[in-house]
Amino acid sequence: MKITPEQKITGSLHAGLVASMSRKGMPYDNAVMESFFSSLKQELIHHERFEDRDAARAAIFEYIESFYNRQRLHSSLGYRSPEAFERMAEVTN
C-alpha cells in the first residue's frame, strides 16, 4: 500500500504535528536541519537495513547521541567534535 501526500498530511494533523516549510525561493531557511539530515542519510541510513521501525529508531538515537553530538567533527566548530569544542571553551573561560 502506498501512502499519498494527502494521507501523510492528514495523518500528521491527527497526530498533532504541524508542517513547517521554507519560504518559496529561500532554501537557507532550514539549512541547519537540511545539513543534519544529509549527514544522517550519508553516514547511517544509506548503509543500513533495519528490521523494523524500532531498530531504525534505536540506530538513529545511537547515531545522534553517541556519534553526531559527541564525536563527529563539525565544520561550524572548526572541525572539532562537540566534546572537544566544549572542553576548549571551558579552558578559555
PDB file of N, CA and C in Angstrom:
ATOM      1  N   MET A   1       0.842  -1.177   0.000  1.00  0.00           N
ATOM      2  CA  MET A   1       0.000   0.000   0.000  1.00  0.00           C
ATOM      3  C   MET A   1       0.885   1.237   0.000  1.00  0.00           C
ATOM      4  N   LYS A   2       0.627   2.136  -0.900  1.00  0.00           N
ATOM      5  CA  LYS A   2       1.395   3.368  -0.988  1.00  0.00           C
ATOM      6  C   LYS A   2       0.587   4.505  -0.361  1.00  0.00           C
ATOM      7  N   ILE A   3       1.262   5.301   0.460  1.00  0.00           N
ATOM      8  CA  ILE A   3       0.600   6.423   1.134  1.00  0.00           C
ATOM      9  C   ILE A   3       0.758   7.670   0.273  1.00  0.00           C
ATOM     10  N   THR A   4      -0.334   8.364   0.039  1.00  0.00           N
ATOM     11  CA  THR A   4      -0.310   9.582  -0.760  1.00  0.00           C
ATOM     12  C   THR A   4       0.130  10.762   0.102  1.00  0.00           C
ATOM     13  N   PRO A   5       0.614  11.842  -0.523  1.00  0.00           N
ATOM     14  CA  PRO A   5       0.975  13.035   0.256  1.00  0.00           C
ATOM     15  C   PRO A   5      -0.199  13.566   1.088  1.00  0.00           C
ATOM     16  N   GLU A   6      -1.400  13.467   0.526  1.00  0.00           N
ATOM     17  CA  GLU A   6      -2.579  13.941   1.255  1.00  0.00           C
ATOM     18  C   GLU A   6      -2.805  13.115   2.526  1.00  0.00           C
ATOM     19  N   GLN A   7      -2.595  11.797   2.427  1.00  0.00           N
ATOM     20  CA  GLN A   7      -2.749  10.932   3.601  1.00  0.00           C
ATOM     21  C   GLN A   7      -1.688  11.250   4.653  1.00  0.00           C
ATOM     22  N   LYS A   8      -0.474  11.565   4.213  1.00  0.00           N
ATOM     23  CA  LYS A   8       0.585  11.938   5.155  1.00  0.00           C
ATOM     24  C   LYS A   8       0.195  13.201   5.914  1.00  0.00           C
ATOM     25  N   ILE A   9      -0.305  14.192   5.192  1.00  0.00           N
ATOM     26  CA  ILE A   9      -0.699  15.451   5.825  1.00  0.00           C
ATOM     27  C   ILE A   9      -1.837  15.216   6.802  1.00  0.00           C
ATOM     28  N   THR A  10      -2.854  14.482   6.380  1.00  0.00           N
ATOM     29  CA  THR A  10      -3.997  14.204   7.253  1.00  0.00           C
ATOM     30  C   THR A  10      -3.556  13.446   8.497  1.00  0.00           C
ATOM     31  N   GLY A  11      -2.735  12.417   8.321  1.00  0.00           N
ATOM     32  CA  GLY A  11      -2.238  11.648   9.461  1.00  0.00           C
ATOM     33  C   GLY A  11      -1.401  12.491  10.397  1.00  0.00           C
ATOM     34  N   SER A  12      -0.592  13.374   9.842  1.00  0.00           N
ATOM     35  CA  SER A  12       0.244  14.254  10.658  1.00  0.00           C
ATOM     36  C   SER A  12      -0.607  15.211  11.478  1.00  0.00           C
ATOM     37  N   LEU A  13      -1.638  15.760  10.848  1.00  0.00           N
ATOM     38  CA  LEU A  13      -2.517  16.690  11.563  1.00  0.00           C
ATOM     39  C   LEU A  13      -3.235  15.994  12.706  1.00  0.00           C
ATOM     40  N   HIS A  14      -3.688  14.760  12.470  1.00  0.00           N
ATOM     41  CA  HIS A  14      -4.360  13.995  13.525  1.00  0.00           C
ATOM     42  C   HIS A  14      -3.409  13.674  14.666  1.00  0.00           C
ATOM     43  N   ALA A  15      -2.118  13.550  14.365  1.00  0.00           N
ATOM     44  CA  ALA A  15      -1.116  13.251  15.400  1.00  0.00           C
ATOM     45  C   ALA A  15      -0.675  14.515  16.128  1.00  0.00           C
ATOM     46  N   GLY A  16      -1.191  15.663  15.715  1.00  0.00           N
ATOM     47  CA  GLY A  16      -0.836  16.919  16.369  1.00  0.00           C
ATOM     48  C   GLY A  16       0.431  17.557  15.832  1.00  0.00           C
ATOM     49  N   LEU A  17       0.908  17.103  14.671  1.00  0.00           N
ATOM     50  CA  LEU A  17       2.118  17.662  14.083  1.00  0.00           C
ATOM     51  C   LEU A  17       1.766  18.869  13.225  1.00  0.00           C
ATOM     52  N   VAL A  18       2.697  19.797  13.134  1.00  0.00           N
ATOM     53  CA  VAL A  18       2.498  20.997  12.337  1.00  0.00           C
ATOM     54  C   VAL A  18       3.538  21.005  11.223  1.00  0.00           C
ATOM     55  N   ALA A  19       3.096  21.220   9.998  1.00  0.00           N
ATOM     56  CA  ALA A  19       4.019  21.277   8.865  1.00  0.00           C
ATOM     57  C   ALA A  19       4.831  22.562   8.937  1.00  0.00           C
ATOM     58  N   SER A  20       6.099  22.450   8.628  1.00  0.00           N
ATOM     59  CA  SER A  20       6.983  23.605   8.620  1.00  0.00           C
ATOM     60  C   SER A  20       7.755  23.582   7.314  1.00  0.00           C
ATOM     61  N   MET A  21       7.598  24.616   6.528  1.00  0.00           N
ATOM     62  CA  MET A  21       8.261  24.659   5.229  1.00  0.00           C
ATOM     63  C   MET A  21       9.004  25.973   5.077  1.00  0.00           C
ATOM     64  N   SER A  22      10.042  25.926   4.261  1.00  0.00           N
ATOM     65  CA  SER A  22      10.782  27.140   3.951  1.00  0.00           C
ATOM     66  C   SER A  22       9.931  28.025   3.050  1.00  0.00           C
ATOM     67  N   ARG A  23      10.234  29.302   3.086  1.00  0.00           N
ATOM     68  CA  ARG A  23       9.548  30.223   2.185  1.00  0.00           C
ATOM     69  C   ARG A  23       9.995  29.951   0.755  1.00  0.00           C
ATOM     70  N   LYS A  24       9.126  30.190  -0.187  1.00  0.00           N
ATOM     71  CA  LYS A  24       9.435  29.976  -1.591  1.00  0.00           C
ATOM     72  C   LYS A  24      10.663  30.803  -1.971  1.00  0.00           C
ATOM     73  N   GLY A  25      11.629  30.154  -2.595  1.00  0.00           N
ATOM     74  CA  GLY A  25      12.835  30.851  -3.021  1.00  0.00           C
ATOM     75  C   GLY A  25      13.837  31.106  -1.913  1.00  0.00           C
ATOM     76  N   MET A  26      13.628  30.526  -0.737  1.00  0.00           N
ATOM     77  CA  MET A  26      14.526  30.739   0.406  1.00  0.00           C
ATOM     78  C   MET A  26      15.051  29.386   0.905  1.00  0.00           C
ATOM     79  N   PRO A  27      15.956  28.756   0.167  1.00  0.00           N
ATOM     80  CA  PRO A  27      16.418  27.418   0.545  1.00  0.00           C
ATOM     81  C   PRO A  27      17.223  27.385   1.835  1.00  0.00           C
ATOM     82  N   TYR A  28      17.669  28.542   2.321  1.00  0.00           N
ATOM     83  CA  TYR A  28      18.509  28.562   3.519  1.00  0.00           C
ATOM     84  C   TYR A  28      17.717  28.733   4.806  1.00  0.00           C
ATOM     85  N   ASP A  29      16.387  28.824   4.707  1.00  0.00           N
ATOM     86  CA  ASP A  29      15.560  28.956   5.908  1.00  0.00           C
ATOM     87  C   ASP A  29      15.809  27.824   6.894  1.00  0.00           C
ATOM     88  N   ASN A  30      16.048  26.645   6.386  1.00  0.00           N
ATOM     89  CA  ASN A  30      16.180  25.469   7.236  1.00  0.00           C
ATOM     90  C   ASN A  30      17.514  24.768   6.972  1.00  0.00           C
ATOM     91  N   ALA A  31      18.555  25.541   6.710  1.00  0.00           N
ATOM     92  CA  ALA A  31      19.841  24.990   6.290  1.00  0.00           C
ATOM     93  C   ALA A  31      20.461  24.069   7.330  1.00  0.00           C
ATOM     94  N   VAL A  32      20.336  24.392   8.600  1.00  0.00           N
ATOM     95  CA  VAL A  32      20.948  23.571   9.647  1.00  0.00           C
ATOM     96  C   VAL A  32      20.341  22.172   9.652  1.00  0.00           C
ATOM     97  N   MET A  33      19.024  22.090   9.605  1.00  0.00           N
ATOM     98  CA  MET A  33      18.373  20.775   9.615  1.00  0.00           C
ATOM     99  C   MET A  33      18.611  20.027   8.306  1.00  0.00           C
ATOM    100  N   GLU A  34      18.629  20.750   7.190  1.00  0.00           N
ATOM    101  CA  GLU A  34      18.924  20.100   5.911  1.00  0.00           C
ATOM    102  C   GLU A  34      20.313  19.472   5.959  1.00  0.00           C
ATOM    103  N   SER A  35      21.273  20.173   6.530  1.00  0.00           N
ATOM    104  CA  SER A  35      22.631  19.653   6.661  1.00  0.00           C
ATOM    105  C   SER A  35      22.663  18.428   7.567  1.00  0.00           C
ATOM    106  N   PHE A  36      21.952  18.506   8.700  1.00  0.00           N
ATOM    107  CA  PHE A  36      21.905  17.371   9.621  1.00  0.00           C
ATOM    108  C   PHE A  36      21.321  16.140   8.940  1.00  0.00           C
ATOM    109  N   PHE A  37      20.178  16.292   8.279  1.00  0.00           N
ATOM    110  CA  PHE A  37      19.539  15.142   7.640  1.00  0.00           C
ATOM    111  C   PHE A  37      20.397  14.578   6.507  1.00  0.00           C
ATOM    112  N   SER A  38      21.121  15.436   5.809  1.00  0.00           N
ATOM    113  CA  SER A  38      22.040  14.963   4.782  1.00  0.00           C
ATOM    114  C   SER A  38      23.126  14.086   5.402  1.00  0.00           C
ATOM    115  N   SER A  39      23.701  14.545   6.517  1.00  0.00           N
ATOM    116  CA  SER A  39      24.728  13.753   7.212  1.00  0.00           C
ATOM    117  C   SER A  39      24.154  12.439   7.717  1.00  0.00           C
ATOM    118  N   LEU A  40      22.984  12.490   8.316  1.00  0.00           N
ATOM    119  CA  LEU A  40      22.339  11.280   8.834  1.00  0.00           C
ATOM    120  C   LEU A  40      22.148  10.252   7.725  1.00  0.00           C
ATOM    121  N   LYS A  41      21.656  10.694   6.593  1.00  0.00           N
ATOM    122  CA  LYS A  41      21.421   9.777   5.476  1.00  0.00           C
ATOM    123  C   LYS A  41      22.731   9.203   4.943  1.00  0.00           C
ATOM    124  N   GLN A  42      23.735  10.069   4.741  1.00  0.00           N
ATOM    125  CA  GLN A  42      25.006   9.614   4.177  1.00  0.00           C
ATOM    126  C   GLN A  42      25.766   8.703   5.129  1.00  0.00           C
ATOM    127  N   GLU A  43      25.740   9.004   6.412  1.00  0.00           N
ATOM    128  CA  GLU A  43      26.573   8.293   7.377  1.00  0.00           C
ATOM    129  C   GLU A  43      25.885   7.102   8.036  1.00  0.00           C
ATOM    130  N   LEU A  44      24.562   7.022   7.964  1.00  0.00           N
ATOM    131  CA  LEU A  44      23.866   5.918   8.626  1.00  0.00           C
ATOM    132  C   LEU A  44      22.828   5.253   7.729  1.00  0.00           C
ATOM    133  N   ILE A  45      21.846   5.989   7.311  1.00  0.00           N
ATOM    134  CA  ILE A  45      20.669   5.419   6.647  1.00  0.00           C
ATOM    135  C   ILE A  45      21.025   4.647   5.378  1.00  0.00           C
ATOM    136  N   HIS A  46      21.871   5.219   4.525  1.00  0.00           N
ATOM    137  CA  HIS A  46      22.186   4.571   3.248  1.00  0.00           C
ATOM    138  C   HIS A  46      23.061   3.329   3.407  1.00  0.00           C
ATOM    139  N   HIS A  47      23.594   3.102   4.601  1.00  0.00           N
ATOM    140  CA  HIS A  47      24.482   1.958   4.830  1.00  0.00           C
ATOM    141  C   HIS A  47      23.826   0.850   5.641  1.00  0.00           C
ATOM    142  N   GLU A  48      22.595   1.025   6.037  1.00  0.00           N
ATOM    143  CA  GLU A  48      21.929   0.069   6.930  1.00  0.00           C
ATOM    144  C   GLU A  48      20.623  -0.439   6.333  1.00  0.00           C
ATOM    145  N   ARG A  49      20.239  -1.624   6.760  1.00  0.00           N
ATOM    146  CA  ARG A  49      18.897  -2.156   6.506  1.00  0.00           C
ATOM    147  C   ARG A  49      18.332  -2.498   7.872  1.00  0.00           C
ATOM    148  N   PHE A  50      17.262  -1.859   8.231  1.00  0.00           N
ATOM    149  CA  PHE A  50      16.676  -2.040   9.551  1.00  0.00           C
ATOM    150  C   PHE A  50      15.568  -3.084   9.499  1.00  0.00           C
ATOM    151  N   GLU A  51      15.523  -3.914  10.524  1.00  0.00           N
ATOM    152  CA  GLU A  51      14.498  -4.960  10.588  1.00  0.00           C
ATOM    153  C   GLU A  51      13.104  -4.378  10.746  1.00  0.00           C
ATOM    154  N   ASP A  52      13.016  -3.314  11.526  1.00  0.00           N
ATOM    155  CA  ASP A  52      11.716  -2.696  11.777  1.00  0.00           C
ATOM    156  C   ASP A  52      11.922  -1.259  12.254  1.00  0.00           C
ATOM    157  N   ARG A  53      10.821  -0.584  12.518  1.00  0.00           N
ATOM    158  CA  ARG A  53      10.863   0.815  12.927  1.00  0.00           C
ATOM    159  C   ARG A  53      11.628   0.999  14.235  1.00  0.00           C
ATOM    160  N   ASP A  54      11.452   0.079  15.181  1.00  0.00           N
ATOM    161  CA  ASP A  54      12.160   0.193  16.459  1.00  0.00           C
ATOM    162  C   ASP A  54      13.669   0.097  16.278  1.00  0.00           C
ATOM    163  N   ALA A  55      14.118  -0.781  15.396  1.00  0.00           N
ATOM    164  CA  ALA A  55      15.553  -0.910  15.124  1.00  0.00           C
ATOM    165  C   ALA A  55      16.093   0.371  14.489  1.00  0.00           C
ATOM    166  N   ALA A  56      15.333   0.950  13.569  1.00  0.00           N
ATOM    167  CA  ALA A  56      15.741   2.206  12.939  1.00  0.00           C
ATOM    168  C   ALA A  56      15.791   3.320  13.975  1.00  0.00           C
ATOM    169  N   ARG A  57      14.773   3.395  14.808  1.00  0.00           N
ATOM    170  CA  ARG A  57      14.716   4.425  15.846  1.00  0.00           C
ATOM    171  C   ARG A  57      15.920   4.308  16.790  1.00  0.00           C
ATOM    172  N   ALA A  58      16.256   3.089  17.209  1.00  0.00           N
ATOM    173  CA  ALA A  58      17.386   2.874  18.116  1.00  0.00           C
ATOM    174  C   ALA A  58      18.707   3.262  17.450  1.00  0.00           C
ATOM    175  N   ALA A  59      18.875   2.900  16.181  1.00  0.00           N
ATOM    176  CA  ALA A  59      20.109   3.234  15.468  1.00  0.00           C
ATOM    177  C   ALA A  59      20.252   4.740  15.284  1.00  0.00           C
ATOM    178  N   ILE A  60      19.162   5.417  14.978  1.00  0.00           N
ATOM    179  CA  ILE A  60      19.206   6.870  14.807  1.00  0.00           C
ATOM    180  C   ILE A  60      19.506   7.549  16.135  1.00  0.00           C
ATOM    181  N   PHE A  61      18.888   7.081  17.216  1.00  0.00           N
ATOM    182  CA  PHE A  61      19.169   7.638  18.540  1.00  0.00           C
ATOM    183  C   PHE A  61      20.651   7.469  18.875  1.00  0.00           C
ATOM    184  N   GLU A  62      21.181   6.281  18.645  1.00  0.00           N
ATOM    185  CA  GLU A  62      22.597   5.996  18.921  1.00  0.00           C
ATOM    186  C   GLU A  62      23.501   6.900  18.086  1.00  0.00           C
ATOM    187  N   TYR A  63      23.167   7.076  16.809  1.00  0.00           N
ATOM    188  CA  TYR A  63      23.948   7.942  15.924  1.00  0.00           C
ATOM    189  C   TYR A  63      23.985   9.371  16.455  1.00  0.00           C
ATOM    190  N   ILE A  64      22.824   9.884  16.835  1.00  0.00           N
ATOM    191  CA  ILE A  64      22.747  11.273  17.298  1.00  0.00           C
ATOM    192  C   ILE A  64      23.448  11.450  18.636  1.00  0.00           C
ATOM    193  N   GLU A  65      23.108  10.621  19.609  1.00  0.00           N
ATOM    194  CA  GLU A  65      23.610  10.811  20.975  1.00  0.00           C
ATOM    195  C   GLU A  65      25.063  10.388  21.162  1.00  0.00           C
ATOM    196  N   SER A  66      25.482   9.312  20.507  1.00  0.00           N
ATOM    197  CA  SER A  66      26.835   8.799  20.740  1.00  0.00           C
ATOM    198  C   SER A  66      27.859   9.291  19.723  1.00  0.00           C
ATOM    199  N   PHE A  67      27.408   9.596  18.528  1.00  0.00           N
ATOM    200  CA  PHE A  67      28.365   9.994  17.499  1.00  0.00           C
ATOM    201  C   PHE A  67      28.209  11.458  17.096  1.00  0.00           C
ATOM    202  N   TYR A  68      27.059  11.826  16.549  1.00  0.00           N
ATOM    203  CA  TYR A  68      26.883  13.164  15.983  1.00  0.00           C
ATOM    204  C   TYR A  68      27.095  14.263  17.022  1.00  0.00           C
ATOM    205  N   ASN A  69      26.524  14.115  18.205  1.00  0.00           N
ATOM    206  CA  ASN A  69      26.625  15.153  19.234  1.00  0.00           C
ATOM    207  C   ASN A  69      27.897  15.074  20.069  1.00  0.00           C
ATOM    208  N   ARG A  70      28.696  14.031  19.902  1.00  0.00           N
ATOM    209  CA  ARG A  70      29.872  13.874  20.762  1.00  0.00           C
ATOM    210  C   ARG A  70      31.184  13.750  20.001  1.00  0.00           C
ATOM    211  N   GLN A  71      31.212  12.943  18.949  1.00  0.00           N
ATOM    212  CA  GLN A  71      32.480  12.608  18.303  1.00  0.00           C
ATOM    213  C   GLN A  71      32.669  13.201  16.914  1.00  0.00           C
ATOM    214  N   ARG A  72      31.598  13.354  16.169  1.00  0.00           N
ATOM    215  CA  ARG A  72      31.699  13.775  14.772  1.00  0.00           C
ATOM    216  C   ARG A  72      32.304  15.172  14.683  1.00  0.00           C
ATOM    217  N   LEU A  73      33.222  15.351  13.731  1.00  0.00           N
ATOM    218  CA  LEU A  73      33.822  16.660  13.512  1.00  0.00           C
ATOM    219  C   LEU A  73      32.819  17.547  12.774  1.00  0.00           C
ATOM    220  N   HIS A  74      32.656  18.767  13.265  1.00  0.00           N
ATOM    221  CA  HIS A  74      31.700  19.708  12.684  1.00  0.00           C
ATOM    222  C   HIS A  74      32.452  20.904  12.112  1.00  0.00           C
ATOM    223  N   SER A  75      32.175  21.232  10.876  1.00  0.00           N
ATOM    224  CA  SER A  75      32.853  22.371  10.249  1.00  0.00           C
ATOM    225  C   SER A  75      32.542  23.669  10.985  1.00  0.00           C
ATOM    226  N   SER A  76      31.338  23.784  11.531  1.00  0.00           N
ATOM    227  CA  SER A  76      30.958  25.014  12.245  1.00  0.00           C
ATOM    228  C   SER A  76      31.711  25.174  13.562  1.00  0.00           C
ATOM    229  N   LEU A  77      32.376  24.106  14.020  1.00  0.00           N
ATOM    230  CA  LEU A  77      33.155  24.155  15.268  1.00  0.00           C
ATOM    231  C   LEU A  77      34.648  24.090  14.965  1.00  0.00           C
ATOM    232  N   GLY A  78      35.022  24.499  13.766  1.00  0.00           N
ATOM    233  CA  GLY A  78      36.429  24.459  13.395  1.00  0.00           C
ATOM    234  C   GLY A  78      36.940  23.041  13.213  1.00  0.00           C
ATOM    235  N   TYR A  79      36.092  22.171  12.726  1.00  0.00           N
ATOM    236  CA  TYR A  79      36.405  20.752  12.521  1.00  0.00           C
ATOM    237  C   TYR A  79      36.855  20.076  13.814  1.00  0.00           C
ATOM    238  N   ARG A  80      36.154  20.434  14.888  1.00  0.00           N
ATOM    239  CA  ARG A  80      36.339  19.770  16.181  1.00  0.00           C
ATOM    240  C   ARG A  80      35.057  19.015  16.497  1.00  0.00           C
ATOM    241  N   SER A  81      35.171  18.043  17.382  1.00  0.00           N
ATOM    242  CA  SER A  81      33.965  17.367  17.863  1.00  0.00           C
ATOM    243  C   SER A  81      33.290  18.292  18.872  1.00  0.00           C
ATOM    244  N   PRO A  82      31.995  18.139  19.092  1.00  0.00           N
ATOM    245  CA  PRO A  82      31.333  18.964  20.105  1.00  0.00           C
ATOM    246  C   PRO A  82      31.979  18.825  21.486  1.00  0.00           C
ATOM    247  N   GLU A  83      32.402  17.621  21.854  1.00  0.00           N
ATOM    248  CA  GLU A  83      33.044  17.441  23.158  1.00  0.00           C
ATOM    249  C   GLU A  83      34.358  18.207  23.231  1.00  0.00           C
ATOM    250  N   ALA A  84      35.181  18.138  22.173  1.00  0.00           N
ATOM    251  CA  ALA A  84      36.450  18.869  22.159  1.00  0.00           C
ATOM    252  C   ALA A  84      36.202  20.369  22.186  1.00  0.00           C
ATOM    253  N   PHE A  85      35.191  20.817  21.457  1.00  0.00           N
ATOM    254  CA  PHE A  85      34.869  22.243  21.433  1.00  0.00           C
ATOM    255  C   PHE A  85      34.436  22.724  22.817  1.00  0.00           C
ATOM    256  N   GLU A  86      33.626  21.935  23.512  1.00  0.00           N
ATOM    257  CA  GLU A  86      33.192  22.303  24.864  1.00  0.00           C
ATOM    258  C   GLU A  86      34.371  22.356  25.827  1.00  0.00           C
ATOM    259  N   ARG A  87      35.276  21.386  25.736  1.00  0.00           N
ATOM    260  CA  ARG A  87      36.464  21.399  26.608  1.00  0.00           C
ATOM    261  C   ARG A  87      37.295  22.641  26.351  1.00  0.00           C
ATOM    262  N   MET A  88      37.479  22.995  25.081  1.00  0.00           N
ATOM    263  CA  MET A  88      38.244  24.180  24.726  1.00  0.00           C
ATOM    264  C   MET A  88      37.565  25.440  25.270  1.00  0.00           C
ATOM    265  N   ALA A  89      36.249  25.497  25.165  1.00  0.00           N
ATOM    266  CA  ALA A  89      35.503  26.656  25.661  1.00  0.00           C
ATOM    267  C   ALA A  89      35.625  26.773  27.176  1.00  0.00           C
ATOM    268  N   GLU A  90      35.621  25.649  27.887  1.00  0.00           N
ATOM    269  CA  GLU A  90      35.758  25.672  29.346  1.00  0.00           C
ATOM    270  C   GLU A  90      37.127  26.187  29.758  1.00  0.00           C
ATOM    271  N   VAL A  91      38.160  25.818  29.030  1.00  0.00           N
ATOM    272  CA  VAL A  91      39.528  26.239  29.350  1.00  0.00           C
ATOM    273  C   VAL A  91      39.703  27.731  29.102  1.00  0.00           C
ATOM    274  N   THR A  92      39.103  28.251  28.037  1.00  0.00           N
ATOM    275  CA  THR A  92      39.276  29.660  27.690  1.00  0.00           C
ATOM    276  C   THR A  92      38.380  30.590  28.492  1.00  0.00           C
ATOM    277  N   ASN A  93      37.413  30.054  29.205  1.00  0.00           N
ATOM    278  CA  ASN A  93      36.521  30.921  30.005  1.00  0.00           C
ATOM    279  C   ASN A  93      36.941  30.942  31.416  1.00  0.00           C
TER     280      ASN A  93
END
